[in-house]
CSV table of C-alpha atoms in Angstrom, one decimal:
chain,number,residue,atom,x,y,z
A,1410,MET,CA,0.0,0.0,0.0
A,1411,VAL,CA,2.8,2.4,0.9
A,1412,GLU,CA,4.6,1.6,-2.4
A,1413,THR,CA,1.5,2.3,-4.4
A,1414,ASP,CA,1.2,5.7,-2.7
A,1415,VAL,CA,4.8,6.4,-3.5
A,1416,LEU,CA,4.3,5.4,-7.1
A,1417,GLU,CA,1.2,7.5,-7.5
A,1418,GLU,CA,3.0,10.5,-5.9
A,1419,SER,CA,6.0,9.9,-8.2
A,1420,HIS,CA,3.6,9.9,-11.2
A,1421,LEU,CA,2.3,13.4,-10.2
A,1422,LYS,CA,5.8,14.7,-9.8
A,1423,TRP,CA,7.1,13.6,-13.2
A,1424,SER,CA,4.0,14.7,-15.1
A,1425,SER,CA,4.1,18.1,-13.4
A,1426,PHE,CA,7.7,18.6,-14.5
A,1427,VAL,CA,6.8,17.6,-18.1
A,1428,LEU,CA,3.7,19.9,-18.1
A,1429,ARG,CA,5.8,22.8,-16.8
A,1430,GLY,CA,8.4,22.1,-19.4
A,1431,ILE,CA,6.0,21.9,-22.3
A,1432,LEU,CA,4.4,25.2,-21.2
A,1433,ALA,CA,7.8,26.8,-21.0
A,1434,LEU,CA,8.7,25.5,-24.5
A,1435,ILE,CA,5.5,26.8,-26.0
A,1436,VAL,CA,6.0,30.3,-24.4
A,1437,GLY,CA,9.7,30.4,-25.5
A,1438,PHE,CA,8.9,29.5,-29.1
A,1439,LEU,CA,5.9,31.8,-29.3
A,1440,VAL,CA,8.0,34.7,-28.0
A,1441,LEU,CA,10.9,34.0,-30.5
A,1442,LEU,CA,8.7,33.2,-33.5
A,1443,TRP,CA,6.3,36.1,-33.1
A,1444,PRO,CA,8.0,39.0,-31.3
A,1445,GLY,CA,4.8,41.0,-32.0
A,1446,ILE,CA,3.0,38.7,-29.5
A,1447,GLY,CA,3.7,41.6,-27.2
A,1448,VAL,CA,5.3,42.2,-23.9
A,1449,LEU,CA,1.9,42.0,-22.2
A,1450,SER,CA,1.3,38.4,-23.3
A,1451,ALA,CA,4.8,37.4,-22.3
A,1452,VAL,CA,4.5,38.9,-18.9
A,1453,ILE,CA,1.2,37.2,-18.3
A,1454,LEU,CA,2.6,33.9,-19.4
A,1455,PHE,CA,5.7,34.5,-17.2
A,1456,GLY,CA,3.3,35.1,-14.3
A,1457,VAL,CA,1.4,31.8,-14.9
A,1458,LEU,CA,4.7,29.9,-15.3
A,1459,LEU,CA,6.0,31.5,-12.0
A,1460,LEU,CA,2.8,30.5,-10.2
A,1461,ILE,CA,3.0,26.9,-11.4
A,1462,ALA,CA,6.6,26.6,-10.4
A,1463,SER,CA,5.9,28.1,-7.0
A,1464,VAL,CA,3.0,25.9,-6.3
A,1465,GLN,CA,5.1,22.9,-7.3
A,1466,THR,CA,7.9,24.0,-5.0
A,1467,LEU,CA,5.5,24.4,-2.1
A,1468,TYR,CA,4.0,21.0,-2.8
A,1469,LEU,CA,7.5,19.3,-2.9
A,1470,ALA,CA,8.6,21.1,0.2
A,1471,SER,CA,5.5,19.9,2.1
A,1472,LYS,CA,6.5,16.3,1.4
A,1473,VAL,CA,9.7,16.4,3.4
A,1474,PRO,CA,9.4,13.7,6.1
A,1475,LYS,CA,9.2,14.8,9.7
A,1476,GLY,CA,12.5,14.6,11.5
A,1477,LEU,CA,14.5,15.9,8.5
A,1478,PRO,CA,15.4,19.6,8.2
A,1479,GLN,CA,12.5,21.5,6.9
A,1480,PRO,CA,13.1,23.4,3.6
A,1481,VAL,CA,12.8,27.0,4.7
A,1482,VAL,CA,14.6,28.6,1.7
A,1483,PRO,CA,12.4,26.8,-0.9
A,1484,VAL,CA,9.2,27.7,1.0
A,1485,VAL,CA,10.2,31.4,1.2
A,1486,THR,CA,11.3,31.4,-2.4
A,1487,ALA,CA,8.0,29.8,-3.5
A,1488,VAL,CA,5.9,32.3,-1.5
A,1489,PHE,CA,7.9,35.2,-3.0
A,1490,GLY,CA,7.4,33.6,-6.4
A,1491,LEU,CA,3.6,33.4,-5.8
A,1492,ILE,CA,3.5,37.0,-4.9
A,1493,LEU,CA,5.5,38.0,-8.0
A,1494,GLY,CA,3.4,35.8,-10.2
A,1495,ILE,CA,0.2,37.4,-8.9
A,1496,VAL,CA,1.7,40.9,-9.3
A,1497,ALA,CA,2.7,40.0,-12.9
A,1498,LEU,CA,-0.9,38.9,-13.7
A,1499,VAL,CA,-2.6,41.9,-12.0
A,1500,PHE,CA,-0.1,44.6,-13.1
A,1501,PRO,CA,1.6,43.2,-16.3
A,1502,TRP,CA,2.7,46.6,-17.7
A,1503,ILE,CA,4.2,47.7,-14.3
A,1504,THR,CA,6.0,44.4,-14.0
A,1505,ALA,CA,7.4,44.7,-17.6
A,1506,VAL,CA,8.7,48.2,-16.9
A,1507,ALA,CA,10.0,47.3,-13.5
A,1508,LEU,CA,11.9,44.3,-14.8
A,1509,THR,CA,13.3,46.3,-17.7
A,1510,TRP,CA,14.5,49.1,-15.3
A,1511,LEU,CA,16.1,46.5,-13.0
A,1512,ILE,CA,18.0,45.0,-15.9
A,1513,ALA,CA,18.9,48.4,-17.2
A,1514,PHE,CA,20.4,49.4,-13.9
A,1515,LEU,CA,22.3,46.2,-13.7
A,1516,MET,CA,23.7,46.6,-17.3
A,1517,ILE,CA,24.8,50.2,-16.5
A,1518,TRP,CA,26.4,49.2,-13.2
A,1519,MET,CA,28.3,46.2,-14.7
A,1520,GLY,CA,29.3,48.3,-17.7
A,1521,LEU,CA,30.7,51.0,-15.4
A,1522,ILE,CA,32.6,48.4,-13.4
A,1523,GLU,CA,34.1,47.0,-16.7
A,1524,ILE,CA,35.1,50.5,-17.8
A,1525,ALA,CA,36.7,51.3,-14.5
A,1526,SER,CA,38.6,48.0,-14.5
A,1527,ALA,CA,39.9,48.6,-18.0
A,1528,ILE,CA,41.1,52.1,-17.1
A,1529,PHE,CA,42.4,51.6,-13.6
A,1530,HIS,CA,43.6,48.0,-13.7
A,1531,PRO,CA,44.7,47.2,-17.2
A,1532,GLU,CA,47.5,45.0,-15.9
A,1533,PHE,CA,44.9,42.3,-14.9
A,1534,MET,CA,43.6,41.7,-18.4
A,1535,LYS,CA,45.0,41.0,-21.8
A,1536,HIS,CA,42.7,43.2,-23.8
A,1537,PRO,CA,41.7,46.2,-21.6
A,1538,VAL,CA,40.4,48.2,-24.6
A,1539,LEU,CA,37.9,45.5,-25.6
A,1540,PHE,CA,36.9,45.1,-22.0
A,1541,GLY,CA,36.3,48.8,-21.8
A,1542,LEU,CA,34.3,48.8,-25.0
A,1543,SER,CA,32.2,45.9,-23.7
A,1544,GLY,CA,31.5,48.0,-20.6
A,1545,GLY,CA,30.6,51.0,-22.7
A,1546,LEU,CA,28.1,48.9,-24.8
A,1547,GLY,CA,26.5,47.7,-21.5
A,1548,VAL,CA,26.2,51.4,-20.3
A,1549,ILE,CA,24.7,52.4,-23.7
A,1550,LEU,CA,22.2,49.5,-23.8
A,1551,GLY,CA,21.3,50.0,-20.2
A,1552,GLY,CA,20.7,53.7,-20.8
A,1553,ILE,CA,18.5,53.0,-23.8
A,1554,PHE,CA,16.5,50.4,-21.8
A,1555,LEU,CA,16.2,52.9,-18.9
A,1556,PHE,CA,14.9,55.7,-21.0
A,1557,TYR,CA,12.9,53.6,-23.4
A,1558,PRO,CA,11.5,50.8,-21.3
A,1559,GLY,CA,9.0,49.7,-23.9
A,1560,LEU,CA,11.7,49.0,-26.4
A,1561,GLY,CA,13.9,47.4,-23.8
A,1562,ALA,CA,11.1,45.2,-22.6
A,1563,LEU,CA,10.4,44.0,-26.1
A,1564,VAL,CA,14.0,43.2,-26.8
A,1565,LEU,CA,14.5,41.6,-23.4
A,1566,VAL,CA,11.3,39.5,-23.5
A,1567,THR,CA,11.9,38.4,-27.1
A,1568,VAL,CA,15.6,37.4,-26.8
A,1569,TYR,CA,16.3,36.6,-23.2
A,1570,TYR,CA,12.9,35.4,-22.0
A,1571,GLY,CA,12.4,33.4,-25.2
A,1572,PHE,CA,15.7,31.6,-24.9
A,1573,PHE,CA,15.4,31.2,-21.1
A,1574,ALA,CA,11.9,29.7,-21.4
A,1575,ILE,CA,13.1,27.1,-24.0
A,1576,LEU,CA,16.1,26.1,-21.9
A,1577,TYR,CA,13.9,25.9,-18.8
A,1578,GLY,CA,11.4,23.8,-20.7
A,1579,VAL,CA,14.0,21.4,-22.0
A,1580,LEU,CA,15.5,20.9,-18.5
A,1581,SER,CA,12.1,20.5,-16.9
A,1582,ILE,CA,11.1,17.8,-19.4
A,1583,ALA,CA,14.4,16.1,-18.9
A,1584,ILE,CA,13.8,16.1,-15.1
A,1585,GLY,CA,10.3,14.8,-15.6
A,1586,LEU,CA,11.5,11.9,-17.8
A,1587,GLU,CA,14.2,11.0,-15.4
A,1588,VAL,CA,11.7,10.9,-12.5
A,1589,ARG,CA,9.4,8.8,-14.8
A,1590,SER,CA,12.2,6.3,-15.5
A,1591,GLU,CA,12.9,6.0,-11.8
A,1592,LYS,CA,9.2,5.3,-11.3
A,1593,LYS,CA,9.3,2.6,-13.9
A,1594,ALA,CA,12.4,1.1,-12.2
A,1595,MET,CA,10.5,1.2,-8.8
A,1596,GLU,CA,7.5,-0.6,-10.5
A,1597,LYS,CA,9.7,-3.3,-11.8
A,1598,LYS,CA,11.4,-3.8,-8.5
A,1599,ALA,CA,8.0,-3.8,-6.7
A,1600,ALA,CA,6.6,-6.4,-9.2
A,1601,ALA,CA,9.7,-8.7,-8.7
């Protein structure tokens, strides 16, 4: 009876990984194939994906047996993910602009660090001019994204989110198939 419960629970886990992966692949390919799908659609799909992943994390965290250390970090992360997913669904345009600004600030900051490193510490690198130019490009792109968040959001969503979603989907499906093969191995062992 216990083995049957474990097998059924294992089935839920592998199928949820595969479902999450398929959803991420669909989102990723839609964003890359049709950039005109819009930032709004991508942010809404991002919110849904974040909610699914957060609920799954909470579910898995709740299955830790008593007596073992309880997973505080995954629970806090999942709750934070749920909040962000809800915010993304309720306020998609604000979420898109906020994410674009955050990325713009990071690009500017990292670019300034690269420029400063190339100027003040060229002895630590082989090509300080290229390093400085790379930093300058980061500052310019960050500035464009900061002052034109709509353009920045479209570029970021199309390129980065599309590729991220595809990679995330492939990895999720791989995890699901691995869990499924473990389930089949458990079934064979139980039958023997």
